[in-house]
JSON list of C-alpha atoms in Angstrom, two decimals:
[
{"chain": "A", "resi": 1, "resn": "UNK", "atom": "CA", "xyz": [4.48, 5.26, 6.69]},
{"chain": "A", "resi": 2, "resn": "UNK", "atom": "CA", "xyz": [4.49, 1.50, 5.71]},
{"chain": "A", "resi": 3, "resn": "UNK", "atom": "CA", "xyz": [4.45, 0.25, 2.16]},
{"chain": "A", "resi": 4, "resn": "UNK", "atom": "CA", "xyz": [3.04, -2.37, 1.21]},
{"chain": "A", "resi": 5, "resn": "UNK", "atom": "CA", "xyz": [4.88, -4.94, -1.70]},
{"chain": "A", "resi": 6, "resn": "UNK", "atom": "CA", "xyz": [2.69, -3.69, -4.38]},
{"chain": "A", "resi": 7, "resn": "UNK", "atom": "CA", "xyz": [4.15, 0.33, -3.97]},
{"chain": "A", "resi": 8, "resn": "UNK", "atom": "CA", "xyz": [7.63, -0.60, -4.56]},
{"chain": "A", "resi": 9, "resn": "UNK", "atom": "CA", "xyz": [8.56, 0.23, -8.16]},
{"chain": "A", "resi": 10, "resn": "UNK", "atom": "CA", "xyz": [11.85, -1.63, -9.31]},
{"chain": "A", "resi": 11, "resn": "UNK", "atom": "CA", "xyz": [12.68, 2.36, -10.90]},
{"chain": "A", "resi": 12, "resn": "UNK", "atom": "CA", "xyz": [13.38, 3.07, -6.76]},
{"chain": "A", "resi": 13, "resn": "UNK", "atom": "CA", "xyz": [16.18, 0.95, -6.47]},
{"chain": "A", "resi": 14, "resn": "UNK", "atom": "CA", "xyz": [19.87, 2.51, -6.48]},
{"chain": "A", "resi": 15, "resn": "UNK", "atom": "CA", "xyz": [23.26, 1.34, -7.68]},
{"chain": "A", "resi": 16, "resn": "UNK", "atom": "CA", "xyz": [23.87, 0.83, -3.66]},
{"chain": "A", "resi": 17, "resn": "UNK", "atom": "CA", "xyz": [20.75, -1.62, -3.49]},
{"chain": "A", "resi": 18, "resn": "UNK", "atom": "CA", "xyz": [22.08, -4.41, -5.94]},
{"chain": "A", "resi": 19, "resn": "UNK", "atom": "CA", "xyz": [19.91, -7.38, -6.08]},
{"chain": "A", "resi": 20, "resn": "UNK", "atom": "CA", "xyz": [21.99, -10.48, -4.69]},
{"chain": "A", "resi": 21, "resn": "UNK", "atom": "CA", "xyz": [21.99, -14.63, -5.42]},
{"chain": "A", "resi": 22, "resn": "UNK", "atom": "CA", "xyz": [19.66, -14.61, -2.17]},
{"chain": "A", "resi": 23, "resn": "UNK", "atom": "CA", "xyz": [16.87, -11.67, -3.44]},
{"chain": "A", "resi": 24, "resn": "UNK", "atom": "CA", "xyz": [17.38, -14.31, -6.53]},
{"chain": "A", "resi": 25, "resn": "UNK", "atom": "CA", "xyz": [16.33, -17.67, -5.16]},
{"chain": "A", "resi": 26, "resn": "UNK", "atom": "CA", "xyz": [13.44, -15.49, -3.19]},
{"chain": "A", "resi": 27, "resn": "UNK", "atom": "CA", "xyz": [12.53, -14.20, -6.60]},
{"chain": "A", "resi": 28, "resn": "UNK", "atom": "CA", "xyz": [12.56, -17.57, -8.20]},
{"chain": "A", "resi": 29, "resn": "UNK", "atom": "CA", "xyz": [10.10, -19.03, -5.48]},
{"chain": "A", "resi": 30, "resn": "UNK", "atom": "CA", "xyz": [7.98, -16.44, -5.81]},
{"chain": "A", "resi": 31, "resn": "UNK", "atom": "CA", "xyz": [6.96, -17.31, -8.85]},
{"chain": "A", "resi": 32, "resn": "UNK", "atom": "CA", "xyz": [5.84, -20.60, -8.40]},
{"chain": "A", "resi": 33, "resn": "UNK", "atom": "CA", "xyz": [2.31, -19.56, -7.47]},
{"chain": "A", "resi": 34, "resn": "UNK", "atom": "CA", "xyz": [1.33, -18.61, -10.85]},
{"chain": "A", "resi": 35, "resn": "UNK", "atom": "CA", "xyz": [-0.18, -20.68, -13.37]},
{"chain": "A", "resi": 36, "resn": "UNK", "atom": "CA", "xyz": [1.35, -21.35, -16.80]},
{"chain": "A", "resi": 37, "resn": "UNK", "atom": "CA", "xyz": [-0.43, -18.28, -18.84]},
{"chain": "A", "resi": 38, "resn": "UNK", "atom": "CA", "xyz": [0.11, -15.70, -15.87]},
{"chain": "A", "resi": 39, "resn": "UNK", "atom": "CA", "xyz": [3.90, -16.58, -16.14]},
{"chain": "A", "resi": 40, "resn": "UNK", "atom": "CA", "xyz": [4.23, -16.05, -20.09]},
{"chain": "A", "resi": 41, "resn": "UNK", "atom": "CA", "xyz": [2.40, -12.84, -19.22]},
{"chain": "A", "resi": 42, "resn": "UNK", "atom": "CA", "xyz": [4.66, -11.96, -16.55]},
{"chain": "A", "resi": 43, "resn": "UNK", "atom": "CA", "xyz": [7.34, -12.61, -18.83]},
{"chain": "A", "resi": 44, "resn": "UNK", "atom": "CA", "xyz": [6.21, -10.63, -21.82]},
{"chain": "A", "resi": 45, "resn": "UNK", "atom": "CA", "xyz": [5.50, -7.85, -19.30]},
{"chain": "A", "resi": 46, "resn": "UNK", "atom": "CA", "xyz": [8.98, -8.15, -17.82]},
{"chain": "A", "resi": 47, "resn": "UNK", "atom": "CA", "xyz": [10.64, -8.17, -21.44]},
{"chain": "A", "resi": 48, "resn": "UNK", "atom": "CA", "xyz": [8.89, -4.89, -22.53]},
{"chain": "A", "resi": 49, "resn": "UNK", "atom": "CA", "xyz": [9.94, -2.91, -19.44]},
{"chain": "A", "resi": 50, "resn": "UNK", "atom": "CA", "xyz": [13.33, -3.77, -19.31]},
{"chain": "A", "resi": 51, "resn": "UNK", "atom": "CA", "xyz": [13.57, -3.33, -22.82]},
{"chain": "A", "resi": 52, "resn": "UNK", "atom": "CA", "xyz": [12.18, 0.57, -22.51]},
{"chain": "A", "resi": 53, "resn": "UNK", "atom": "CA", "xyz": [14.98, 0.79, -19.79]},
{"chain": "A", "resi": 54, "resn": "UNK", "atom": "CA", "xyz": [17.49, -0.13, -21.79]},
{"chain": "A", "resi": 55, "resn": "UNK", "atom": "CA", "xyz": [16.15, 1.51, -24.85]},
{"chain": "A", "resi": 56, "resn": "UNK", "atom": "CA", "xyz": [16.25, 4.90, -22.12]},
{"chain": "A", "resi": 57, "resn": "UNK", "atom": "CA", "xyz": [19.44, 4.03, -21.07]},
{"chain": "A", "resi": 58, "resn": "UNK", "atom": "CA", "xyz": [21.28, 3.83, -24.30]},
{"chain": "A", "resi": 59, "resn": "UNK", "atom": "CA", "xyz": [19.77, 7.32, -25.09]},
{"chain": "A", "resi": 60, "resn": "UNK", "atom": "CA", "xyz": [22.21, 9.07, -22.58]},
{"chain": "A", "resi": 61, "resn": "UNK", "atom": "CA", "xyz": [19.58, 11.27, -21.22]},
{"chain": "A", "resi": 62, "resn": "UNK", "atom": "CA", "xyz": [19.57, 12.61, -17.41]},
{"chain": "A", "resi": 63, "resn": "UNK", "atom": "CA", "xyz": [18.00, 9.61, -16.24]},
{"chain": "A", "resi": 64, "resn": "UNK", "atom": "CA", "xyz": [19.98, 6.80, -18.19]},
{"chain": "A", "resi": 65, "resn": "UNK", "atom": "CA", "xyz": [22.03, 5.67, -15.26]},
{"chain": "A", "resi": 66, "resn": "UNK", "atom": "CA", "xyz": [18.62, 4.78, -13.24]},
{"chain": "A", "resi": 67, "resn": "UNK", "atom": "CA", "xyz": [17.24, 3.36, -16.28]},
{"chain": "A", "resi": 68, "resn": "UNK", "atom": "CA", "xyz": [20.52, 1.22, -16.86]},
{"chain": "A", "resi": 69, "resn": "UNK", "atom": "CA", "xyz": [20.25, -0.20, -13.07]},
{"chain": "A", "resi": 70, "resn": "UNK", "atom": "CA", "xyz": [16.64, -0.55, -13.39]},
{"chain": "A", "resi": 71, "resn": "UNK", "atom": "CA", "xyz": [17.32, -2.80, -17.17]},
{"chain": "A", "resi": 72, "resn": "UNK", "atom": "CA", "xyz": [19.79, -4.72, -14.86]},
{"chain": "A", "resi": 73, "resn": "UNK", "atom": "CA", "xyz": [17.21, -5.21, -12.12]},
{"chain": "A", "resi": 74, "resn": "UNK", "atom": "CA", "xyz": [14.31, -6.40, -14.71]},
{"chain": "A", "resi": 75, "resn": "UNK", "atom": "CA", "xyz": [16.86, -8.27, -16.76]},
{"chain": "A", "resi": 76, "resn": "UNK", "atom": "CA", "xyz": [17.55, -10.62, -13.41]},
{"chain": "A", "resi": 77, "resn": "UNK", "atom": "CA", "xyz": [13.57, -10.76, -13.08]},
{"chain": "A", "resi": 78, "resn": "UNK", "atom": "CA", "xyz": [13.64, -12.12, -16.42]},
{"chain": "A", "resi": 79, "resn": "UNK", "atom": "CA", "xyz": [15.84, -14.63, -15.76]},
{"chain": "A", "resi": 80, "resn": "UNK", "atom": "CA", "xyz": [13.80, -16.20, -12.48]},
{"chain": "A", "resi": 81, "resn": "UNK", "atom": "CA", "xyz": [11.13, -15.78, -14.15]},
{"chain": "A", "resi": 82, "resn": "UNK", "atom": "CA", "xyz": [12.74, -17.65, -17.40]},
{"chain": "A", "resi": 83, "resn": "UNK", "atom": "CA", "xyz": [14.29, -20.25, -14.80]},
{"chain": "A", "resi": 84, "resn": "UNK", "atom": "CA", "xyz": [10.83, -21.03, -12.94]},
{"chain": "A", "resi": 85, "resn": "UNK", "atom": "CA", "xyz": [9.23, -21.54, -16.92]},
{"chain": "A", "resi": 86, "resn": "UNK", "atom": "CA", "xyz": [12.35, -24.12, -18.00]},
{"chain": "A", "resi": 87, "resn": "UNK", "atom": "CA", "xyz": [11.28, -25.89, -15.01]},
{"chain": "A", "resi": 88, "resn": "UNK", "atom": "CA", "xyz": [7.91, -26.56, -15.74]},
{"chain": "A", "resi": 89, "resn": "UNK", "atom": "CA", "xyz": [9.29, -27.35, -19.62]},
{"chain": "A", "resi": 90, "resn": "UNK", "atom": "CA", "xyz": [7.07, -24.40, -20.98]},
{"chain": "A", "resi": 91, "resn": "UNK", "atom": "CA", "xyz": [7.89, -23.24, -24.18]},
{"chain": "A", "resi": 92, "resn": "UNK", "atom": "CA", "xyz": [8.15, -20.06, -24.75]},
{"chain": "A", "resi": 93, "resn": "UNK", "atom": "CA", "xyz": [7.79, -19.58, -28.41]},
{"chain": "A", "resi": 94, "resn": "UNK", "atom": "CA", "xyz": [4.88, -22.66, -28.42]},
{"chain": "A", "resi": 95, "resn": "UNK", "atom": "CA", "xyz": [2.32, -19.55, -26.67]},
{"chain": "A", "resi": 96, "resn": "UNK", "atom": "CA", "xyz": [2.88, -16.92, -28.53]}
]
Protein backbone atom coordinates (compact mmCIF):
# COMPACT_ATOMS: atom_id res chain seq x y z
CA UNK A 1 0.00 0.00 0.00
CA UNK A 2 1.54 3.46 -0.89
CA UNK A 3 0.53 6.70 0.74
CA UNK A 4 0.47 9.47 -0.69
CA UNK A 5 1.78 13.02 1.33
CA UNK A 6 -1.68 14.12 1.94
CA UNK A 7 -2.57 10.63 4.28
CA UNK A 8 0.12 11.24 6.68
CA UNK A 9 -1.33 12.81 9.83
CA UNK A 10 1.46 14.49 12.06
CA UNK A 11 -0.80 12.42 15.18
CA UNK A 12 1.24 9.12 13.43
CA UNK A 13 4.49 10.13 14.35
CA UNK A 14 6.28 8.46 17.52
CA UNK A 15 8.75 9.65 20.13
CA UNK A 16 11.32 7.35 17.91
CA UNK A 17 10.48 9.52 14.68
CA UNK A 18 11.76 13.00 15.98
CA UNK A 19 11.73 15.62 13.39
CA UNK A 20 15.49 16.77 12.76
CA UNK A 21 17.34 20.36 11.56
CA UNK A 22 17.18 18.56 7.99
CA UNK A 23 13.06 17.56 8.00
CA UNK A 24 13.38 21.47 9.18
CA UNK A 25 15.05 23.25 6.30
CA UNK A 26 12.76 20.74 3.97
CA UNK A 27 9.85 22.09 5.92
CA UNK A 28 10.91 25.65 5.58
CA UNK A 29 11.19 25.33 1.65
CA UNK A 30 8.17 23.89 1.41
CA UNK A 31 6.49 26.64 2.21
CA UNK A 32 7.64 28.98 -0.14
CA UNK A 33 5.02 28.08 -2.73
CA UNK A 34 2.24 29.69 -0.98
CA UNK A 35 1.09 33.08 -1.31
CA UNK A 36 0.95 35.59 1.56
CA UNK A 37 -2.88 34.84 2.78
CA UNK A 38 -2.49 30.91 2.37
CA UNK A 39 0.55 31.23 4.80
CA UNK A 40 -1.33 33.34 7.64
CA UNK A 41 -3.93 30.62 7.12
CA UNK A 42 -1.55 27.92 7.40
CA UNK A 43 -0.36 29.51 10.38
CA UNK A 44 -3.60 30.11 12.20
CA UNK A 45 -4.41 26.49 11.28
CA UNK A 46 -1.08 25.28 12.66
CA UNK A 47 -1.57 27.41 16.00
CA UNK A 48 -5.06 25.89 16.75
CA UNK A 49 -3.92 22.26 16.38
CA UNK A 50 -1.00 22.36 18.30
CA UNK A 51 -2.69 24.26 20.77
CA UNK A 52 -5.60 21.33 21.16
CA UNK A 53 -2.46 19.02 21.53
CA UNK A 54 -1.12 20.66 24.11
CA UNK A 55 -4.36 21.59 25.69
CA UNK A 56 -4.82 17.27 25.45
CA UNK A 57 -1.60 16.80 26.67
CA UNK A 58 -1.69 18.78 29.82
CA UNK A 59 -4.98 16.88 30.64
CA UNK A 60 -3.00 13.62 31.48
CA UNK A 61 -5.40 11.45 29.72
CA UNK A 62 -4.35 7.98 27.92
CA UNK A 63 -3.34 9.69 24.95
CA UNK A 64 -1.35 12.78 26.39
CA UNK A 65 2.06 11.46 25.58
CA UNK A 66 1.06 11.30 21.65
CA UNK A 67 -0.58 14.52 21.98
CA UNK A 68 2.61 16.05 23.75
CA UNK A 69 4.93 14.70 20.71
CA UNK A 70 2.40 15.66 18.27
CA UNK A 71 2.31 19.70 20.14
CA UNK A 72 6.16 19.31 19.69
CA UNK A 73 5.85 18.27 16.05
CA UNK A 74 3.23 21.23 15.15
CA UNK A 75 5.07 23.61 17.41
CA UNK A 76 8.36 23.11 14.93
CA UNK A 77 5.76 23.55 11.93
CA UNK A 78 4.97 26.72 13.46
CA UNK A 79 8.17 27.88 13.58
CA UNK A 80 9.07 27.22 9.57
CA UNK A 81 6.18 28.35 8.91
CA UNK A 82 6.81 31.63 11.25
CA UNK A 83 10.48 31.69 9.71
CA UNK A 84 9.31 31.55 5.89
CA UNK A 85 6.60 34.72 7.00
CA UNK A 86 9.67 36.93 8.79
CA UNK A 87 11.23 36.47 5.53
CA UNK A 88 8.86 37.91 3.38
CA UNK A 89 8.46 40.82 6.38
CA UNK A 90 4.69 39.79 6.83
CA UNK A 91 3.17 40.88 9.80
CA UNK A 92 1.41 38.82 11.58
CA UNK A 93 -0.80 40.87 13.74
CA UNK A 94 -1.25 43.59 10.52
CA UNK A 95 -3.90 40.47 8.93
CA UNK A 96 -5.76 39.62 11.48
Amino acid sequence: MQLSPNSVKFETHGASDPPNADNLVKEATMHQHLDDNELLADIAATTERRDRFDRRARAGRYDSQDAAVSARIESQRLAALHTERQSRGLDIDAAA
